[in-house]
PDB file of C-alpha atoms in Angstrom:
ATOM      1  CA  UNK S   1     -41.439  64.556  37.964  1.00  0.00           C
ATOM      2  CA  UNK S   2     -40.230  61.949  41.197  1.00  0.00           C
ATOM      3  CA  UNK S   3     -40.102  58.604  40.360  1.00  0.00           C
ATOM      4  CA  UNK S   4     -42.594  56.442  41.879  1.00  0.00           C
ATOM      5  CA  UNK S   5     -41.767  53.620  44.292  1.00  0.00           C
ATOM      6  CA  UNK S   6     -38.881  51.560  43.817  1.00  0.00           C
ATOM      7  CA  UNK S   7     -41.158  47.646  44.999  1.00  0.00           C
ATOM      8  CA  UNK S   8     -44.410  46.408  46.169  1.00  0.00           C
ATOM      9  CA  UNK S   9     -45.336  47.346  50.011  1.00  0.00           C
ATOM     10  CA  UNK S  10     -44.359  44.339  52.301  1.00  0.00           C
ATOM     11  CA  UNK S  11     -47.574  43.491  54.150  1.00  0.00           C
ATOM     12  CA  UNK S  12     -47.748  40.577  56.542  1.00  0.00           C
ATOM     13  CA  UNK S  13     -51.265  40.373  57.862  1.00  0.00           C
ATOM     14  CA  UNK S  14     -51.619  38.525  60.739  1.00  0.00           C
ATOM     15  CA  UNK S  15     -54.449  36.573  62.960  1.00  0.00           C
ATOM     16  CA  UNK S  16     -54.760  34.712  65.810  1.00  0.00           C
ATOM     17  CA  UNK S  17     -56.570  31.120  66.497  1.00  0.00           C
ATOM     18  CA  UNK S  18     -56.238  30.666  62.400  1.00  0.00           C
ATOM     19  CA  UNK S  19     -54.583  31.169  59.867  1.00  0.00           C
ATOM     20  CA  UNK S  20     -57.571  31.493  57.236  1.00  0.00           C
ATOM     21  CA  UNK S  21     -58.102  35.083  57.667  1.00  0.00           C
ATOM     22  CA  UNK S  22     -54.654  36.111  56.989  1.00  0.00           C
ATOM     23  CA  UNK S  23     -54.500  33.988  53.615  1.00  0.00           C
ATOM     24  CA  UNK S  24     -57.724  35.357  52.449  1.00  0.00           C
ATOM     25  CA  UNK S  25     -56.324  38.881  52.916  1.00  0.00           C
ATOM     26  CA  UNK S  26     -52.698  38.143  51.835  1.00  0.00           C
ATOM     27  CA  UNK S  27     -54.663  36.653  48.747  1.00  0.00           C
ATOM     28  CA  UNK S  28     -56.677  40.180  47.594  1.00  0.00           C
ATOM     29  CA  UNK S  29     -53.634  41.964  48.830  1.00  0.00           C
ATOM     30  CA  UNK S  30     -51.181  40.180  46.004  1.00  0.00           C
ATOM     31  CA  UNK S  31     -53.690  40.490  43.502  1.00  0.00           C
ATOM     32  CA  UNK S  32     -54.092  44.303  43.319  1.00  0.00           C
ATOM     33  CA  UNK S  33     -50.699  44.174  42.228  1.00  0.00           C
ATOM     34  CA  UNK S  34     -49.683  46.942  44.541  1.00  0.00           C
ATOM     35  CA  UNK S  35     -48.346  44.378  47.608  1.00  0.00           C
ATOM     36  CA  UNK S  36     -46.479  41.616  48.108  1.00  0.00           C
ATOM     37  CA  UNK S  37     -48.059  39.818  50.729  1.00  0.00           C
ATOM     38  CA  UNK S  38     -47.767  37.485  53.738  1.00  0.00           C
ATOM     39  CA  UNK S  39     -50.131  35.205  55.735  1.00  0.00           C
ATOM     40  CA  UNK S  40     -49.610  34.013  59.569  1.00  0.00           C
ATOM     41  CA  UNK S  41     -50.460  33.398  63.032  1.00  0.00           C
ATOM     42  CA  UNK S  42     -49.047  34.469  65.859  1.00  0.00           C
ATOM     43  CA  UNK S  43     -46.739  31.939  67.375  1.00  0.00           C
ATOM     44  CA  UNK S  44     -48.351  32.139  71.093  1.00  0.00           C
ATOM     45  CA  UNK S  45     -52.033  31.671  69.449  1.00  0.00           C
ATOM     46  CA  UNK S  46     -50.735  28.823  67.424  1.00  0.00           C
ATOM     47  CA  UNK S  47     -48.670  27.203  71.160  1.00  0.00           C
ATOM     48  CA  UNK S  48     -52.192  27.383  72.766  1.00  0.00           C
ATOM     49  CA  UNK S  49     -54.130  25.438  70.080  1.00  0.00           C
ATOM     50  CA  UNK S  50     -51.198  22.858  69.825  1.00  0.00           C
ATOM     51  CA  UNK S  51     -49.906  24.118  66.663  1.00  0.00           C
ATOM     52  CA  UNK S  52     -46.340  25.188  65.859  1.00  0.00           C
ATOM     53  CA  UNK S  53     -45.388  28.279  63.654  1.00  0.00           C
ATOM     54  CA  UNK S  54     -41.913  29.662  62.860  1.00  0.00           C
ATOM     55  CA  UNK S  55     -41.481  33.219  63.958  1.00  0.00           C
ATOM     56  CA  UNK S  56     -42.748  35.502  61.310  1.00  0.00           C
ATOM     57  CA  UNK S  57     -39.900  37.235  59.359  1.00  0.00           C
ATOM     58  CA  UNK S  58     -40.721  40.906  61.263  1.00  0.00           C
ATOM     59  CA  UNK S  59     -38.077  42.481  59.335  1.00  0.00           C
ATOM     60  CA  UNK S  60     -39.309  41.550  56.221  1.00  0.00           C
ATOM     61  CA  UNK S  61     -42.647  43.481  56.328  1.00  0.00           C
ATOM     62  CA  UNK S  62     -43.378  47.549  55.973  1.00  0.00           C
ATOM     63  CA  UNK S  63     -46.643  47.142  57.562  1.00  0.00           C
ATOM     64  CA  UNK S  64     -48.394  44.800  59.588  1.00  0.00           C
ATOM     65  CA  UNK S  65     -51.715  44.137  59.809  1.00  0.00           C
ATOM     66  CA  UNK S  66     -53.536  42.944  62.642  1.00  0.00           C
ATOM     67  CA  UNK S  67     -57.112  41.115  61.986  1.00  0.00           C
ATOM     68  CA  UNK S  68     -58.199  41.317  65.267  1.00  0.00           C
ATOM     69  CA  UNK S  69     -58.006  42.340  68.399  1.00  0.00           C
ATOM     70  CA  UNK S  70     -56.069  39.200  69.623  1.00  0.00           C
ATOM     71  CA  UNK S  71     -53.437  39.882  66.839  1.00  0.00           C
ATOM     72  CA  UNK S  72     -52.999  43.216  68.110  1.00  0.00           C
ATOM     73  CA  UNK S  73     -52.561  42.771  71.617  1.00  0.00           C
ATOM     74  CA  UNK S  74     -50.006  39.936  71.367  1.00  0.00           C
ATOM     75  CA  UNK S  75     -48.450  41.704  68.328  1.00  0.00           C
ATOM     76  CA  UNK S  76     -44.079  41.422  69.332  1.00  0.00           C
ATOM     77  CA  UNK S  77     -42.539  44.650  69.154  1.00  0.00           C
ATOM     78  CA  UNK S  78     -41.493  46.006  66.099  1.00  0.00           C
ATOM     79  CA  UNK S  79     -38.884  47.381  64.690  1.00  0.00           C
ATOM     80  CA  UNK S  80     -39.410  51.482  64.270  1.00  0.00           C
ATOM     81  CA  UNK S  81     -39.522  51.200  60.681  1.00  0.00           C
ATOM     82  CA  UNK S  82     -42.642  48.947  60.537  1.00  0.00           C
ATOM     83  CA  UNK S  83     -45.746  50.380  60.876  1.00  0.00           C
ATOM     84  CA  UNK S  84     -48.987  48.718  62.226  1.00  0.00           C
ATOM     85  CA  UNK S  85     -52.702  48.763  61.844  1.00  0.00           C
ATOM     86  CA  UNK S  86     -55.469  46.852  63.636  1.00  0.00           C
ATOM     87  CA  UNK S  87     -58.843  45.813  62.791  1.00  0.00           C
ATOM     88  CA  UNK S  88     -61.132  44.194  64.046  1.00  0.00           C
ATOM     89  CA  UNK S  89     -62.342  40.972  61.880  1.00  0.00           C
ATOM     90  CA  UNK S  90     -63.407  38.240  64.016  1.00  0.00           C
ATOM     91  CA  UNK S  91     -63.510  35.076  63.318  1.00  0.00           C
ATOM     92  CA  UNK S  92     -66.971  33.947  62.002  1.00  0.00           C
ATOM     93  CA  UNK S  93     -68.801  31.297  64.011  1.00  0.00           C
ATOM     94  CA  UNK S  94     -69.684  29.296  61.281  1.00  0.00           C
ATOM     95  CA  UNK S  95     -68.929  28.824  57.364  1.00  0.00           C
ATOM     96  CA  UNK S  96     -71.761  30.644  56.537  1.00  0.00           C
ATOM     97  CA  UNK S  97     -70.504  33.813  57.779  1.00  0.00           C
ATOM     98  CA  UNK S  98     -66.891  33.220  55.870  1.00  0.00           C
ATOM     99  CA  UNK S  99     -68.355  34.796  52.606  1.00  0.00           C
ATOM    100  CA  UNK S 100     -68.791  37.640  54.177  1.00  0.00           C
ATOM    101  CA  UNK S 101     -66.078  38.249  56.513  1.00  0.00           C
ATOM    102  CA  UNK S 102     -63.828  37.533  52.657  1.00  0.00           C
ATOM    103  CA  UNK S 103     -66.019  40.216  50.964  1.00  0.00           C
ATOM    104  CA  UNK S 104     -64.955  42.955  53.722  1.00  0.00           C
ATOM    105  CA  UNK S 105     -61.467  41.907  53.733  1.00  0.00           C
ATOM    106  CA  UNK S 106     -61.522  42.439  49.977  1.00  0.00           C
ATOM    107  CA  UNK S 107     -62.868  45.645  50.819  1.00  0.00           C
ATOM    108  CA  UNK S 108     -60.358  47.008  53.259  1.00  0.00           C
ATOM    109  CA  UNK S 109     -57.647  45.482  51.518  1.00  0.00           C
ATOM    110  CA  UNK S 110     -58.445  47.318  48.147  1.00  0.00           C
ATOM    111  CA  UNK S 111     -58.804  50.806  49.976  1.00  0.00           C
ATOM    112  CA  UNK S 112     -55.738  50.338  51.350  1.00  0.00           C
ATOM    113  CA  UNK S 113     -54.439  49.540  47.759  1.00  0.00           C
ATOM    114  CA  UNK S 114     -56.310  52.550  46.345  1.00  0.00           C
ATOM    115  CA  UNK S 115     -54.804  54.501  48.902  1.00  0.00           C
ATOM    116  CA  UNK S 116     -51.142  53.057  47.706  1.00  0.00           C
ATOM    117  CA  UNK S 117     -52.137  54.097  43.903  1.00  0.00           C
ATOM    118  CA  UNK S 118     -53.251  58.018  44.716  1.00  0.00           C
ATOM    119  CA  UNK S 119     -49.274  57.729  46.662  1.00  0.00           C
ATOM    120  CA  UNK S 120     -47.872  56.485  43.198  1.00  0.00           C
ATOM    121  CA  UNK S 121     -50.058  59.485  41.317  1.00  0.00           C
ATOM    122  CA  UNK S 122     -48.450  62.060  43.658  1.00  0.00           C
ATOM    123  CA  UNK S 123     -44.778  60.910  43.720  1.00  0.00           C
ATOM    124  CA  UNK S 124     -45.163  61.342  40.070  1.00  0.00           C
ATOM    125  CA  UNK S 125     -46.307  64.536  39.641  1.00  0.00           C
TER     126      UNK S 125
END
């Protein structure tokens, strides 16, 4: 039987024009247990609405979510060893539509946990 993995997946999900988003997925993502998690913005999204950021800690992450197609296209590059997914969750245009933009971030961010669990199951057996 292999052992099963050694930490939690390093996730940094990341937005652009807020950092709400990110937090609300960095949020579900800690709480499955399977992730540690972090929330930001990129820097040059942040410079354009007056805001400063430090430079997210690349390094630190395994994967690195995207949450939109802004994110994605102003993502730095990465190192080789950091894989990347985007998707597409916009920014809703009104409070009304954060309850459900947070229920389909729950929803992608606990298949991608289930996902990490059926990994676990195999490097076990």
């Amino acid at each position: 039987m292999k052992r099963g993995y050694k930490r939690k997946v390093r996730v940094m999900f990341v937005a652009s024009g807020s950092l709400r988003r990110a937090q609300a997925a960095a949020e579900f993502a800690t709480a499955g247990g399977w992730m540690e998690a972090r929330a930001c913005c990129l820097p040059s999204m942040m410079a354009a609405s007056g805001q400063t950021v430090q430079e997210p800690p690349w390094l630190w992450a395994d994967l690195v979510v995207a949450l939109d197609r802004g994110a994605c296209q102003a993502l730095p590059p990465l190192p080789d060893a950091v894989q990347v997914k985007c998707y597409d969750f916009p920014e809703p245009a009104d409070e009304a539509g954060w309850s459900a933009l947070r229920d389909a971030l729950r929803r992608r961010v606990e298949g991608m946990a289930a996902g990490l669990a059926m990994m676990q199951r195999a490097a076990q057996e």
